[in-house]
Amino acid sequence: METLAIFFSLTAAISTYAFWFYLLSRKLTGLKVYPFVGSLPILIKNRKRLHDWIASNLRATGGSATYQTTTIALPYLATKQGFYTVTCHPKNIEHILRTRFENYPKGPTWQKAFHDLLGQGIFNSDGETWLIQRKTAALEFTTRTLRQAMARWVNRTIKNRLWRILDQAAEQNFPVDLQDLLLRLTFDNICGLTFGKDPETLSPELPENPFSIAFDTATEATLQRLLYPGFLWRLEKIFGIGAEKRLKRSLEVVESYMDGAIEARKESPSDDLLSRFMKKRDVDGNLFPSAVLQRIALNFVLAGRDTSSVALSWFFWLVMSHPCVEQKIVDEISTVLKETRGSNVKKWIEEPLEFDEADKLIYLKAALAETLRLYPSVPEDFKYVVSDDVLPDGTFVPAGSTVTYSIYSVGRMKTIWGEDCLEFKPERWLSAEGDRFEPPKDGYKFVAFNAGPRTCLGKDLAYLQMKSAASAVLLRYRLSLVPGHRVEQKMSLTLFMKHGLRVFLHPRNLAAA
């Protein structure tokens, strides 16, 4: 009798679950889901081509450009932690980033994962904590002195280090990993701009800098927290094993380095961001303590390093395969320098571009924007849903779930960018006369620099840094990919090239051009 009761109980439970799962699968509009594990097996299968896979899923929806799925097909969890709404519809993105901004914060999962590295810094906070830092940073990013400081760091690094490395490689005809060099360049620049200390990772010997290595390790270990259930990394942290052990050790190195930078700035303030924040006060009117200043500085380093270097890597790769675009860029740079430095081409390459010269490079900016349209540095972004909501396209999103907006997919949708959306065409960013940079009228078609209240404060400085670096390379060299080198995407939160960008450098004859 007891066995029979257990049998009927199991049958009833299985039947109830089967009926519930049937209703759930009918409600979902995207991927095929399986009992208990939802769409997780398909996600794992496509993890090595995640961004293109998401883009193909969104294209398959037609004009809606939105689908919903779950990775945990269990009652309650299926519509909360495991529920994902994936979209690239510009109206939905505007709703998430601007219209209902307060309903779509970073959320607890993201904040807990990044807390040890970024604390309550500007890129890992919401509400009042975020707003105070945002207002403070916004004031600083509009000052002329910060622009001048950025120009000084960028030009110094290009002239004294990048050119020397590239000249040596060209003379000896050996290849360089351009992505690695650009990462080092932007890392040195953002460290100098943020706390006035140059780690000099971009040097002819390409040294291993303890702070840089520790920062990379801490970032990678932190990203792993987002890939696995929270209880797993918490267990690793408790027992001091695996990625959490590496994170703890690397954070000790990072914090020690930052302590030194803060002490140096207390003794000798400068025009860097850290010195500026040391003069500011929090909501209670108190000066920021050293621990908070550490995290504020690290937030800017994280944001300022990878994004520009990754964008430049994809830019150079695209330019190599589009010689007409390359020639137009070189012609534009030459025209500007002829106006500012005269006809002697030797003077064009004696010094890197001044930011005022870089401002005039309209076509180059269009080519960089076109690169970011096709290869955004941050291909996907995630938001937590605070309360039930309905997106502009009619999609219901439940509280406690996650909304993913695919920046990578936006640029690959014919319904958004037209039939030629997969082509590299800088001209789409220019006015009819070709003399003005014209972003799309619908600003949410292009959110590589975020949008709404969280729009990237360093957007203009990023463009100037990228223009300076691009000009410094293309004015001196033609690039060619090392035969057999495979350019592939690395599956991470930032769109790195998996195997780097290995190129040969060929001196450019500007006089002949």
Short mmCIF file of C-alpha atoms in Angstrom, two decimals:
data_model
loop_
_atom_site.label_atom_id
_atom_site.label_comp_id
_atom_site.label_asym_id
_atom_site.label_seq_id
_atom_site.Cartn_x
_atom_site.Cartn_y
_atom_site.Cartn_z
CA MET A 1 0.00 0.00 0.00
CA GLU A 2 2.82 2.38 0.91
CA THR A 3 4.57 1.61 -2.37
CA LEU A 4 1.36 2.32 -4.26
CA ALA A 5 0.97 5.67 -2.48
CA ILE A 6 4.52 6.64 -3.40
CA PHE A 7 3.87 5.62 -7.00
CA PHE A 8 0.72 7.74 -7.23
CA SER A 9 2.48 10.67 -5.55
CA LEU A 10 5.34 10.51 -8.02
CA THR A 11 2.94 10.19 -10.93
CA ALA A 12 0.98 13.19 -9.73
CA ALA A 13 4.18 15.23 -9.23
CA ILE A 14 5.52 14.30 -12.67
CA SER A 15 2.17 15.04 -14.32
CA THR A 16 1.91 18.39 -12.55
CA TYR A 17 5.46 19.32 -13.56
CA ALA A 18 4.84 18.16 -17.15
CA PHE A 19 1.73 20.33 -17.41
CA TRP A 20 3.54 23.30 -15.86
CA PHE A 21 6.50 22.81 -18.21
CA TYR A 22 4.14 22.61 -21.20
CA LEU A 23 2.60 25.97 -20.26
CA LEU A 24 6.07 27.49 -19.68
CA SER A 25 7.46 26.31 -23.02
CA ARG A 26 4.42 27.74 -24.83
CA LYS A 27 4.96 31.11 -23.19
CA LEU A 28 8.64 31.33 -24.16
CA THR A 29 9.34 32.79 -27.59
CA GLY A 30 12.93 31.81 -28.20
CA LEU A 31 15.09 28.73 -27.87
CA LYS A 32 13.93 25.19 -27.35
CA VAL A 33 13.81 24.41 -23.63
CA TYR A 34 14.25 21.09 -21.88
CA PRO A 35 12.84 19.91 -18.53
CA PHE A 36 14.78 21.18 -15.52
CA VAL A 37 17.75 22.60 -17.49
CA GLY A 38 15.79 24.87 -19.84
CA SER A 39 17.91 26.21 -22.72
CA LEU A 40 21.19 25.72 -20.83
CA PRO A 41 22.41 22.78 -23.01
CA ILE A 42 21.97 24.87 -26.20
CA LEU A 43 23.73 27.81 -24.54
CA ILE A 44 26.69 25.60 -23.56
CA LYS A 45 26.82 24.10 -27.06
CA ASN A 46 27.11 27.58 -28.62
CA ARG A 47 29.32 29.18 -25.96
CA LYS A 48 32.30 29.50 -28.34
CA ARG A 49 30.28 31.58 -30.79
CA LEU A 50 27.97 33.22 -28.29
CA HIS A 51 27.61 36.67 -29.86
CA ASP A 52 26.95 35.43 -33.41
CA TRP A 53 24.60 32.81 -32.02
CA ILE A 54 22.56 35.43 -30.13
CA ALA A 55 22.49 37.59 -33.27
CA SER A 56 21.17 34.68 -35.37
CA ASN A 57 18.49 33.96 -32.75
CA LEU A 58 17.36 37.58 -32.84
CA ARG A 59 17.35 37.68 -36.65
CA ALA A 60 15.16 34.59 -36.62
CA THR A 61 12.47 36.51 -34.70
CA GLY A 62 11.92 38.82 -37.67
CA GLY A 63 11.12 42.42 -36.87
CA SER A 64 10.49 41.86 -33.15
CA ALA A 65 14.23 41.39 -32.41
CA THR A 66 13.32 39.99 -28.97
CA TYR A 67 13.02 36.51 -27.48
CA GLN A 68 12.67 34.98 -24.02
CA THR A 69 14.13 31.84 -22.53
CA THR A 70 15.00 30.23 -19.20
CA THR A 71 18.06 28.33 -18.03
CA ILE A 72 16.36 26.89 -14.94
CA ALA A 73 13.11 25.12 -15.78
CA LEU A 74 11.83 24.88 -12.23
CA PRO A 75 8.76 26.53 -10.72
CA TYR A 76 9.43 30.07 -9.44
CA LEU A 77 13.10 30.06 -10.55
CA ALA A 78 12.08 29.73 -14.20
CA THR A 79 10.57 33.22 -14.17
CA LYS A 80 13.09 34.78 -11.79
CA GLN A 81 16.82 34.02 -11.64
CA GLY A 82 16.72 31.73 -14.66
CA PHE A 83 14.54 33.90 -16.90
CA TYR A 84 16.17 35.96 -19.66
CA THR A 85 14.68 38.46 -22.07
CA VAL A 86 17.11 39.01 -24.95
CA THR A 87 16.57 42.00 -27.23
CA CYS A 88 18.28 44.31 -29.71
CA HIS A 89 15.21 46.38 -30.58
CA PRO A 90 16.23 50.08 -30.32
CA LYS A 91 12.92 51.07 -28.69
CA ASN A 92 13.33 48.36 -26.06
CA ILE A 93 16.92 49.44 -25.43
CA GLU A 94 15.81 53.06 -25.00
CA HIS A 95 13.12 51.89 -22.55
CA ILE A 96 15.71 49.97 -20.52
CA LEU A 97 18.49 52.57 -20.55
CA ARG A 98 16.46 55.78 -20.36
CA THR A 99 12.66 55.64 -20.03
CA ARG A 100 12.51 53.14 -17.13
CA PHE A 101 16.15 53.52 -16.08
CA GLU A 102 15.37 53.07 -12.36
CA ASN A 103 13.68 49.71 -13.03
CA TYR A 104 16.78 48.23 -14.69
CA PRO A 105 19.84 48.57 -12.40
CA LYS A 106 22.99 46.45 -12.43
CA GLY A 107 21.29 44.25 -9.86
CA PRO A 108 22.45 42.08 -6.96
CA THR A 109 24.07 39.27 -8.98
CA TRP A 110 26.37 41.63 -10.88
CA GLN A 111 27.19 43.76 -7.84
CA LYS A 112 28.05 40.81 -5.60
CA ALA A 113 30.27 39.28 -8.28
CA PHE A 114 32.24 42.50 -8.84
CA HIS A 115 32.21 43.82 -5.28
CA ASP A 116 35.65 42.55 -4.21
CA LEU A 117 37.29 44.17 -7.23
CA LEU A 118 35.22 47.30 -7.82
CA GLY A 119 33.48 47.85 -4.47
CA GLN A 120 30.80 50.54 -4.76
CA GLY A 121 32.61 52.29 -7.61
CA ILE A 122 30.75 54.05 -10.39
CA PHE A 123 30.53 50.97 -12.64
CA ASN A 124 29.30 48.64 -9.92
CA SER A 125 26.77 50.76 -8.07
CA ASP A 126 23.20 51.97 -8.42
CA GLY A 127 21.03 54.65 -6.82
CA GLU A 128 22.52 57.47 -4.72
CA THR A 129 25.98 55.88 -4.49
CA TRP A 130 26.22 55.83 -8.29
CA LEU A 131 24.68 59.28 -8.72
CA ILE A 132 27.19 61.04 -6.43
CA GLN A 133 30.16 59.56 -8.27
CA ARG A 134 28.54 60.21 -11.64
CA LYS A 135 28.00 63.90 -10.90
CA THR A 136 31.52 64.29 -9.57
CA ALA A 137 33.07 62.50 -12.55
CA ALA A 138 30.87 64.39 -15.03
CA LEU A 139 32.25 67.71 -13.82
CA GLU A 140 35.82 66.50 -14.21
CA PHE A 141 35.36 64.98 -17.67
CA THR A 142 34.19 68.29 -19.08
CA THR A 143 37.30 70.21 -18.01
CA ARG A 144 39.92 71.30 -20.51
CA THR A 145 42.70 70.30 -18.12
CA LEU A 146 41.66 66.62 -18.17
CA ARG A 147 41.71 66.65 -21.97
CA GLN A 148 45.17 68.20 -21.88
CA ALA A 149 46.36 65.60 -19.37
CA MET A 150 45.04 62.80 -21.59
CA ALA A 151 46.76 64.29 -24.64
CA ARG A 152 50.03 64.50 -22.73
CA TRP A 153 49.92 60.87 -21.61
CA VAL A 154 48.83 59.52 -25.02
CA ASN A 155 51.42 61.46 -27.05
CA ARG A 156 54.24 60.64 -24.65
CA THR A 157 53.46 56.91 -24.79
CA ILE A 158 53.18 56.88 -28.57
CA LYS A 159 56.38 58.82 -29.23
CA ASN A 160 58.67 57.33 -26.61
CA ARG A 161 57.52 53.74 -26.64
CA LEU A 162 55.01 52.61 -29.31
CA TRP A 163 56.94 54.08 -32.25
CA ARG A 164 60.22 52.60 -31.02
CA ILE A 165 58.71 49.12 -30.80
CA LEU A 166 57.05 49.37 -34.21
CA ASP A 167 60.17 50.85 -35.87
CA GLN A 168 62.28 47.99 -34.55
CA ALA A 169 59.75 45.40 -35.75
CA ALA A 170 59.62 47.00 -39.22
CA GLU A 171 63.43 47.17 -39.52
CA GLN A 172 63.90 43.55 -38.48
CA ASN A 173 60.79 42.37 -40.37
CA PHE A 174 59.34 40.46 -37.45
CA PRO A 175 55.63 40.42 -36.54
CA VAL A 176 54.02 42.06 -33.51
CA ASP A 177 50.81 41.31 -31.67
CA LEU A 178 49.12 44.65 -32.20
CA GLN A 179 46.30 43.85 -29.75
CA ASP A 180 48.83 43.24 -26.97
CA LEU A 181 50.67 46.50 -27.75
CA LEU A 182 47.41 48.46 -27.78
CA LEU A 183 46.33 46.92 -24.47
CA ARG A 184 49.62 47.98 -22.93
CA LEU A 185 49.36 51.47 -24.43
CA THR A 186 45.83 52.12 -23.16
CA PHE A 187 46.66 50.58 -19.77
CA ASP A 188 49.63 52.90 -19.29
CA ASN A 189 47.57 55.88 -20.47
CA ILE A 190 44.55 55.23 -18.24
CA CYS A 191 46.78 54.57 -15.20
CA GLY A 192 48.56 57.85 -15.84
CA LEU A 193 45.32 59.74 -16.30
CA THR A 194 43.64 58.09 -13.31
CA PHE A 195 46.33 58.21 -10.63
CA GLY A 196 49.38 59.77 -12.26
CA LYS A 197 51.53 56.64 -12.13
CA ASP A 198 52.85 55.04 -15.32
CA PRO A 199 53.31 51.25 -15.00
CA GLU A 200 55.32 51.27 -18.27
CA THR A 201 53.95 47.97 -19.55
CA LEU A 202 54.52 49.26 -23.10
CA SER A 203 58.30 49.10 -23.29
CA PRO A 204 60.62 47.49 -25.88
CA GLU A 205 61.17 44.51 -23.57
CA LEU A 206 57.38 44.13 -23.08
CA PRO A 207 57.92 43.55 -19.34
CA GLU A 208 55.59 41.73 -17.02
CA ASN A 209 54.34 44.36 -14.58
CA PRO A 210 53.10 42.97 -11.22
CA PHE A 211 50.21 45.43 -11.01
CA SER A 212 49.11 44.75 -14.58
CA ILE A 213 49.30 40.97 -14.12
CA ALA A 214 47.44 41.12 -10.80
CA PHE A 215 44.78 43.39 -12.31
CA ASP A 216 44.26 40.99 -15.25
CA THR A 217 44.05 38.00 -12.91
CA ALA A 218 41.56 39.76 -10.63
CA THR A 219 39.40 40.76 -13.60
CA GLU A 220 39.35 37.25 -15.09
CA ALA A 221 38.58 35.64 -11.72
CA THR A 222 35.76 38.14 -11.17
CA LEU A 223 34.25 37.40 -14.59
CA GLN A 224 34.16 33.70 -13.71
CA ARG A 225 31.75 34.55 -10.91
CA LEU A 226 29.18 35.57 -13.53
CA LEU A 227 29.53 32.31 -15.45
CA TYR A 228 28.70 29.93 -12.61
CA PRO A 229 26.01 29.71 -9.92
CA GLY A 230 26.73 32.02 -6.97
CA PHE A 231 27.06 29.25 -4.40
CA LEU A 232 30.03 27.74 -6.29
CA TRP A 233 32.27 30.80 -6.15
CA ARG A 234 31.16 31.48 -2.56
CA LEU A 235 32.28 27.96 -1.58
CA GLU A 236 35.61 28.52 -3.33
CA LYS A 237 35.98 31.79 -1.44
CA ILE A 238 35.23 30.16 1.93
CA PHE A 239 37.78 27.37 1.35
CA GLY A 240 40.30 29.61 -0.44
CA ILE A 241 40.61 27.49 -3.58
CA GLY A 242 40.47 27.86 -7.36
CA ALA A 243 39.75 31.23 -8.94
CA GLU A 244 38.86 32.74 -5.57
CA LYS A 245 42.35 31.97 -4.25
CA ARG A 246 43.87 33.72 -7.29
CA LEU A 247 41.48 36.65 -6.83
CA LYS A 248 42.46 37.15 -3.20
CA ARG A 249 46.19 37.09 -3.97
CA SER A 250 45.91 39.42 -6.95
CA LEU A 251 43.76 41.89 -5.03
CA GLU A 252 46.48 42.11 -2.37
CA VAL A 253 48.96 43.20 -5.06
CA VAL A 254 46.47 45.64 -6.62
CA GLU A 255 45.57 47.22 -3.29
CA SER A 256 49.22 47.57 -2.27
CA TYR A 257 49.99 49.32 -5.56
CA MET A 258 46.99 51.61 -5.19
CA ASP A 259 47.93 52.46 -1.59
CA GLY A 260 51.27 53.70 -2.89
CA ALA A 261 49.60 55.78 -5.60
CA ILE A 262 47.21 57.36 -3.09
CA GLU A 263 50.00 58.20 -0.65
CA ALA A 264 52.01 59.74 -3.46
CA ARG A 265 49.07 61.90 -4.48
CA LYS A 266 48.45 63.02 -0.90
CA GLU A 267 52.01 64.31 -0.80
CA SER A 268 52.02 65.74 -4.32
CA PRO A 269 48.58 66.35 -5.92
CA SER A 270 48.42 66.61 -9.71
CA ASP A 271 45.80 66.92 -12.46
CA ASP A 272 44.89 63.21 -12.53
CA LEU A 273 41.44 61.86 -11.61
CA LEU A 274 42.58 60.48 -8.25
CA SER A 275 43.87 63.90 -7.15
CA ARG A 276 40.55 65.44 -8.17
CA PHE A 277 38.45 62.88 -6.27
CA MET A 278 40.62 63.30 -3.17
CA LYS A 279 39.28 66.86 -2.94
CA LYS A 280 35.63 65.78 -3.24
CA ARG A 281 33.23 64.85 -0.47
CA ASP A 282 30.63 62.11 -0.13
CA VAL A 283 26.92 62.54 0.60
CA ASP A 284 27.67 63.10 4.30
CA GLY A 285 30.19 65.84 3.56
CA ASN A 286 33.24 63.71 4.39
CA LEU A 287 36.34 63.25 2.26
CA PHE A 288 36.49 59.87 0.52
CA PRO A 289 38.56 57.35 2.56
CA SER A 290 41.50 55.58 0.93
CA ALA A 291 39.60 52.30 0.50
CA VAL A 292 36.87 54.09 -1.49
CA LEU A 293 39.42 56.06 -3.53
CA GLN A 294 41.08 52.76 -4.45
CA ARG A 295 37.86 51.39 -5.90
CA ILE A 296 36.96 54.63 -7.67
CA ALA A 297 40.35 54.59 -9.42
CA LEU A 298 40.12 50.88 -10.32
CA ASN A 299 36.68 51.43 -11.87
CA PHE A 300 38.14 53.99 -14.27
CA VAL A 301 41.12 51.76 -15.08
CA LEU A 302 38.84 48.85 -15.91
CA ALA A 303 36.60 50.98 -18.12
CA GLY A 304 39.38 52.88 -19.86
CA ARG A 305 41.80 50.12 -20.73
CA ASP A 306 40.09 47.29 -22.59
CA THR A 307 37.39 49.16 -24.49
CA SER A 308 39.64 51.45 -26.58
CA SER A 309 42.34 48.85 -27.25
CA VAL A 310 39.82 46.21 -28.32
CA ALA A 311 38.06 48.67 -30.63
CA LEU A 312 41.39 49.65 -32.21
CA SER A 313 42.33 46.01 -32.77
CA TRP A 314 39.15 45.35 -34.74
CA PHE A 315 39.59 48.70 -36.54
CA PHE A 316 43.07 47.78 -37.82
CA TRP A 317 41.85 44.33 -38.88
CA LEU A 318 38.97 45.84 -40.86
CA VAL A 319 41.19 48.50 -42.44
CA MET A 320 43.68 45.86 -43.59
CA SER A 321 40.93 44.18 -45.59
CA HIS A 322 39.50 47.45 -46.94
CA PRO A 323 42.37 49.28 -48.72
CA CYS A 324 40.06 51.99 -50.09
CA VAL A 325 39.05 52.93 -46.55
CA GLU A 326 42.70 52.88 -45.47
CA GLN A 327 43.67 55.25 -48.30
CA LYS A 328 40.88 57.68 -47.43
CA ILE A 329 42.04 57.73 -43.80
CA VAL A 330 45.68 58.38 -44.76
CA ASP A 331 44.60 61.09 -47.22
CA GLU A 332 42.52 62.81 -44.54
CA ILE A 333 45.36 62.74 -41.99
CA SER A 334 47.76 64.07 -44.63
CA THR A 335 45.40 66.92 -45.52
CA VAL A 336 45.03 67.97 -41.89
CA LEU A 337 48.78 67.82 -41.21
CA LYS A 338 49.55 69.76 -44.36
CA GLU A 339 47.36 72.56 -42.98
CA THR A 340 48.86 72.47 -39.47
CA ARG A 341 52.52 71.49 -40.12
CA GLY A 342 53.22 72.42 -43.74
CA SER A 343 54.21 70.32 -46.77
CA ASN A 344 57.32 68.69 -45.29
CA VAL A 345 56.19 65.11 -44.63
CA LYS A 346 59.03 64.57 -42.16
CA LYS A 347 57.33 67.02 -39.80
CA TRP A 348 54.13 65.00 -40.03
CA ILE A 349 55.72 62.03 -38.30
CA GLU A 350 58.07 63.78 -35.89
CA GLU A 351 55.36 64.15 -33.26
CA PRO A 352 52.04 62.35 -32.66
CA LEU A 353 48.87 64.24 -33.53
CA GLU A 354 47.77 66.93 -31.15
CA PHE A 355 44.20 66.45 -29.97
CA ASP A 356 43.19 69.64 -31.82
CA GLU A 357 44.46 68.02 -35.03
CA ALA A 358 42.69 64.77 -34.22
CA ASP A 359 39.43 66.70 -33.78
CA LYS A 360 39.49 67.45 -37.52
CA LEU A 361 39.62 63.80 -38.60
CA ILE A 362 35.98 63.27 -39.53
CA TYR A 363 36.37 60.22 -41.80
CA LEU A 364 38.62 58.47 -39.27
CA LYS A 365 35.99 58.99 -36.58
CA ALA A 366 33.38 57.53 -38.95
CA ALA A 367 35.59 54.46 -39.51
CA LEU A 368 36.02 54.00 -35.76
CA ALA A 369 32.27 54.33 -35.16
CA GLU A 370 31.61 51.82 -37.95
CA THR A 371 34.06 49.44 -36.28
CA LEU A 372 32.19 49.79 -32.97
CA ARG A 373 28.88 49.20 -34.74
CA LEU A 374 30.10 45.82 -36.01
CA TYR A 375 32.45 44.94 -33.15
CA PRO A 376 31.36 46.78 -29.98
CA SER A 377 33.91 46.46 -27.19
CA VAL A 378 31.15 45.29 -24.82
CA PRO A 379 28.98 43.05 -27.04
CA GLU A 380 26.24 42.21 -24.53
CA ASP A 381 25.01 43.95 -21.38
CA PHE A 382 22.70 42.77 -18.62
CA LYS A 383 20.14 44.47 -16.39
CA TYR A 384 18.14 43.28 -13.41
CA VAL A 385 14.36 43.77 -13.50
CA VAL A 386 13.16 45.39 -10.24
CA SER A 387 9.41 45.19 -10.90
CA ASP A 388 7.13 43.71 -13.57
CA ASP A 389 7.22 45.72 -16.76
CA VAL A 390 6.15 45.68 -20.41
CA LEU A 391 8.66 46.64 -23.11
CA PRO A 392 7.57 48.92 -26.00
CA ASP A 393 7.21 45.90 -28.31
CA GLY A 394 4.68 44.37 -25.89
CA THR A 395 7.03 41.86 -24.23
CA PHE A 396 6.23 41.26 -20.55
CA VAL A 397 9.31 41.07 -18.30
CA PRO A 398 8.83 39.67 -14.77
CA ALA A 399 10.44 41.12 -11.64
CA GLY A 400 13.61 39.32 -10.54
CA SER A 401 14.53 38.27 -14.09
CA THR A 402 17.34 39.50 -16.33
CA VAL A 403 17.19 41.58 -19.50
CA THR A 404 20.07 41.18 -21.93
CA TYR A 405 20.41 43.78 -24.66
CA SER A 406 22.73 42.64 -27.41
CA ILE A 407 24.80 45.57 -28.68
CA TYR A 408 26.60 43.21 -31.06
CA SER A 409 23.32 42.12 -32.64
CA VAL A 410 21.98 45.66 -33.17
CA GLY A 411 24.60 46.33 -35.83
CA ARG A 412 23.79 43.08 -37.63
CA MET A 413 20.05 43.52 -38.06
CA LYS A 414 18.81 44.43 -41.55
CA THR A 415 15.63 45.79 -39.99
CA ILE A 416 17.75 48.33 -38.08
CA TRP A 417 20.76 49.16 -40.29
CA GLY A 418 19.53 48.11 -43.74
CA GLU A 419 20.44 45.42 -46.25
CA ASP A 420 24.13 46.35 -46.14
CA CYS A 421 24.35 46.07 -42.33
CA LEU A 422 27.21 43.52 -42.46
CA GLU A 423 29.37 45.72 -44.71
CA PHE A 424 32.11 47.97 -43.32
CA LYS A 425 31.02 51.39 -44.65
CA PRO A 426 32.30 54.45 -42.76
CA GLU A 427 30.31 56.63 -45.18
CA ARG A 428 27.07 55.75 -43.38
CA TRP A 429 28.28 58.03 -40.56
CA LEU A 430 28.88 61.07 -42.76
CA SER A 431 26.62 63.86 -43.97
CA ALA A 432 25.58 63.88 -47.63
CA GLU A 433 28.41 66.33 -48.34
CA GLY A 434 30.87 64.11 -46.45
CA ASP A 435 32.15 66.97 -44.30
CA ARG A 436 30.35 66.23 -41.03
CA PHE A 437 30.10 63.27 -38.68
CA GLU A 438 26.41 62.39 -38.33
CA PRO A 439 25.36 59.71 -35.83
CA PRO A 440 21.96 58.05 -36.46
CA LYS A 441 18.91 60.10 -35.56
CA ASP A 442 17.71 57.21 -33.42
CA GLY A 443 20.54 57.24 -30.87
CA TYR A 444 19.60 53.80 -29.56
CA LYS A 445 20.65 52.16 -32.83
CA PHE A 446 24.21 52.68 -31.59
CA VAL A 447 24.91 52.12 -27.90
CA ALA A 448 28.58 51.10 -27.96
CA PHE A 449 29.18 53.90 -25.43
CA ASN A 450 26.03 53.02 -23.48
CA ALA A 451 23.14 55.53 -23.49
CA GLY A 452 20.78 57.37 -21.19
CA PRO A 453 21.97 58.39 -17.70
CA ARG A 454 24.88 55.91 -17.88
CA THR A 455 26.29 57.22 -21.17
CA CYS A 456 30.08 56.85 -21.13
CA LEU A 457 31.64 60.01 -19.70
CA GLY A 458 34.93 59.32 -21.47
CA LYS A 459 33.39 58.91 -24.94
CA ASP A 460 35.04 62.00 -26.46
CA LEU A 461 38.40 61.24 -24.84
CA ALA A 462 38.15 57.65 -26.08
CA TYR A 463 37.61 58.82 -29.66
CA LEU A 464 40.58 61.18 -29.38
CA GLN A 465 42.84 58.47 -27.98
CA MET A 466 41.76 56.03 -30.72
CA LYS A 467 42.28 58.68 -33.42
CA SER A 468 45.76 59.45 -32.10
CA ALA A 469 46.79 55.79 -31.95
CA ALA A 470 45.26 54.96 -35.36
CA SER A 471 46.98 57.95 -36.98
CA ALA A 472 50.30 57.13 -35.30
CA VAL A 473 50.27 53.65 -36.87
CA LEU A 474 48.67 54.23 -40.29
CA LEU A 475 50.67 57.35 -41.15
CA ARG A 476 53.92 55.41 -40.74
CA TYR A 477 52.99 51.87 -41.79
CA ARG A 478 50.89 49.62 -43.90
CA LEU A 479 49.83 46.51 -42.02
CA SER A 480 49.52 42.95 -43.25
CA LEU A 481 48.22 39.97 -41.34
CA VAL A 482 50.72 37.22 -40.58
CA PRO A 483 49.95 34.34 -42.99
CA GLY A 484 47.86 31.67 -41.31
CA HIS A 485 46.97 33.86 -38.33
CA ARG A 486 43.35 33.29 -37.30
CA VAL A 487 41.32 36.25 -36.10
CA GLU A 488 38.58 34.96 -33.79
CA GLN A 489 36.46 36.40 -31.03
CA LYS A 490 37.28 35.52 -27.45
CA MET A 491 34.13 34.78 -25.48
CA SER A 492 34.27 37.25 -22.60
CA LEU A 493 32.47 40.39 -21.49
CA THR A 494 34.91 42.36 -23.68
CA LEU A 495 35.30 41.45 -27.37
CA PHE A 496 38.98 40.54 -27.38
CA MET A 497 40.61 38.73 -30.28
CA LYS A 498 41.23 35.20 -29.05
CA HIS A 499 44.69 34.85 -30.63
CA GLY A 500 45.61 38.53 -30.70
CA LEU A 501 46.31 40.45 -33.93
CA ARG A 502 49.67 39.42 -35.36
CA VAL A 503 50.81 41.70 -38.16
CA PHE A 504 53.84 42.71 -40.21
CA LEU A 505 54.64 46.41 -40.57
CA HIS A 506 55.66 47.94 -43.90
CA PRO A 507 56.96 51.55 -43.88
CA ARG A 508 54.64 53.89 -45.74
CA ASN A 509 56.08 56.21 -48.39
CA LEU A 510 54.13 59.42 -47.76
CA ALA A 511 56.15 61.39 -50.30
CA ALA A 512 55.11 59.01 -53.07
CA ALA A 513 51.50 59.08 -51.83
#
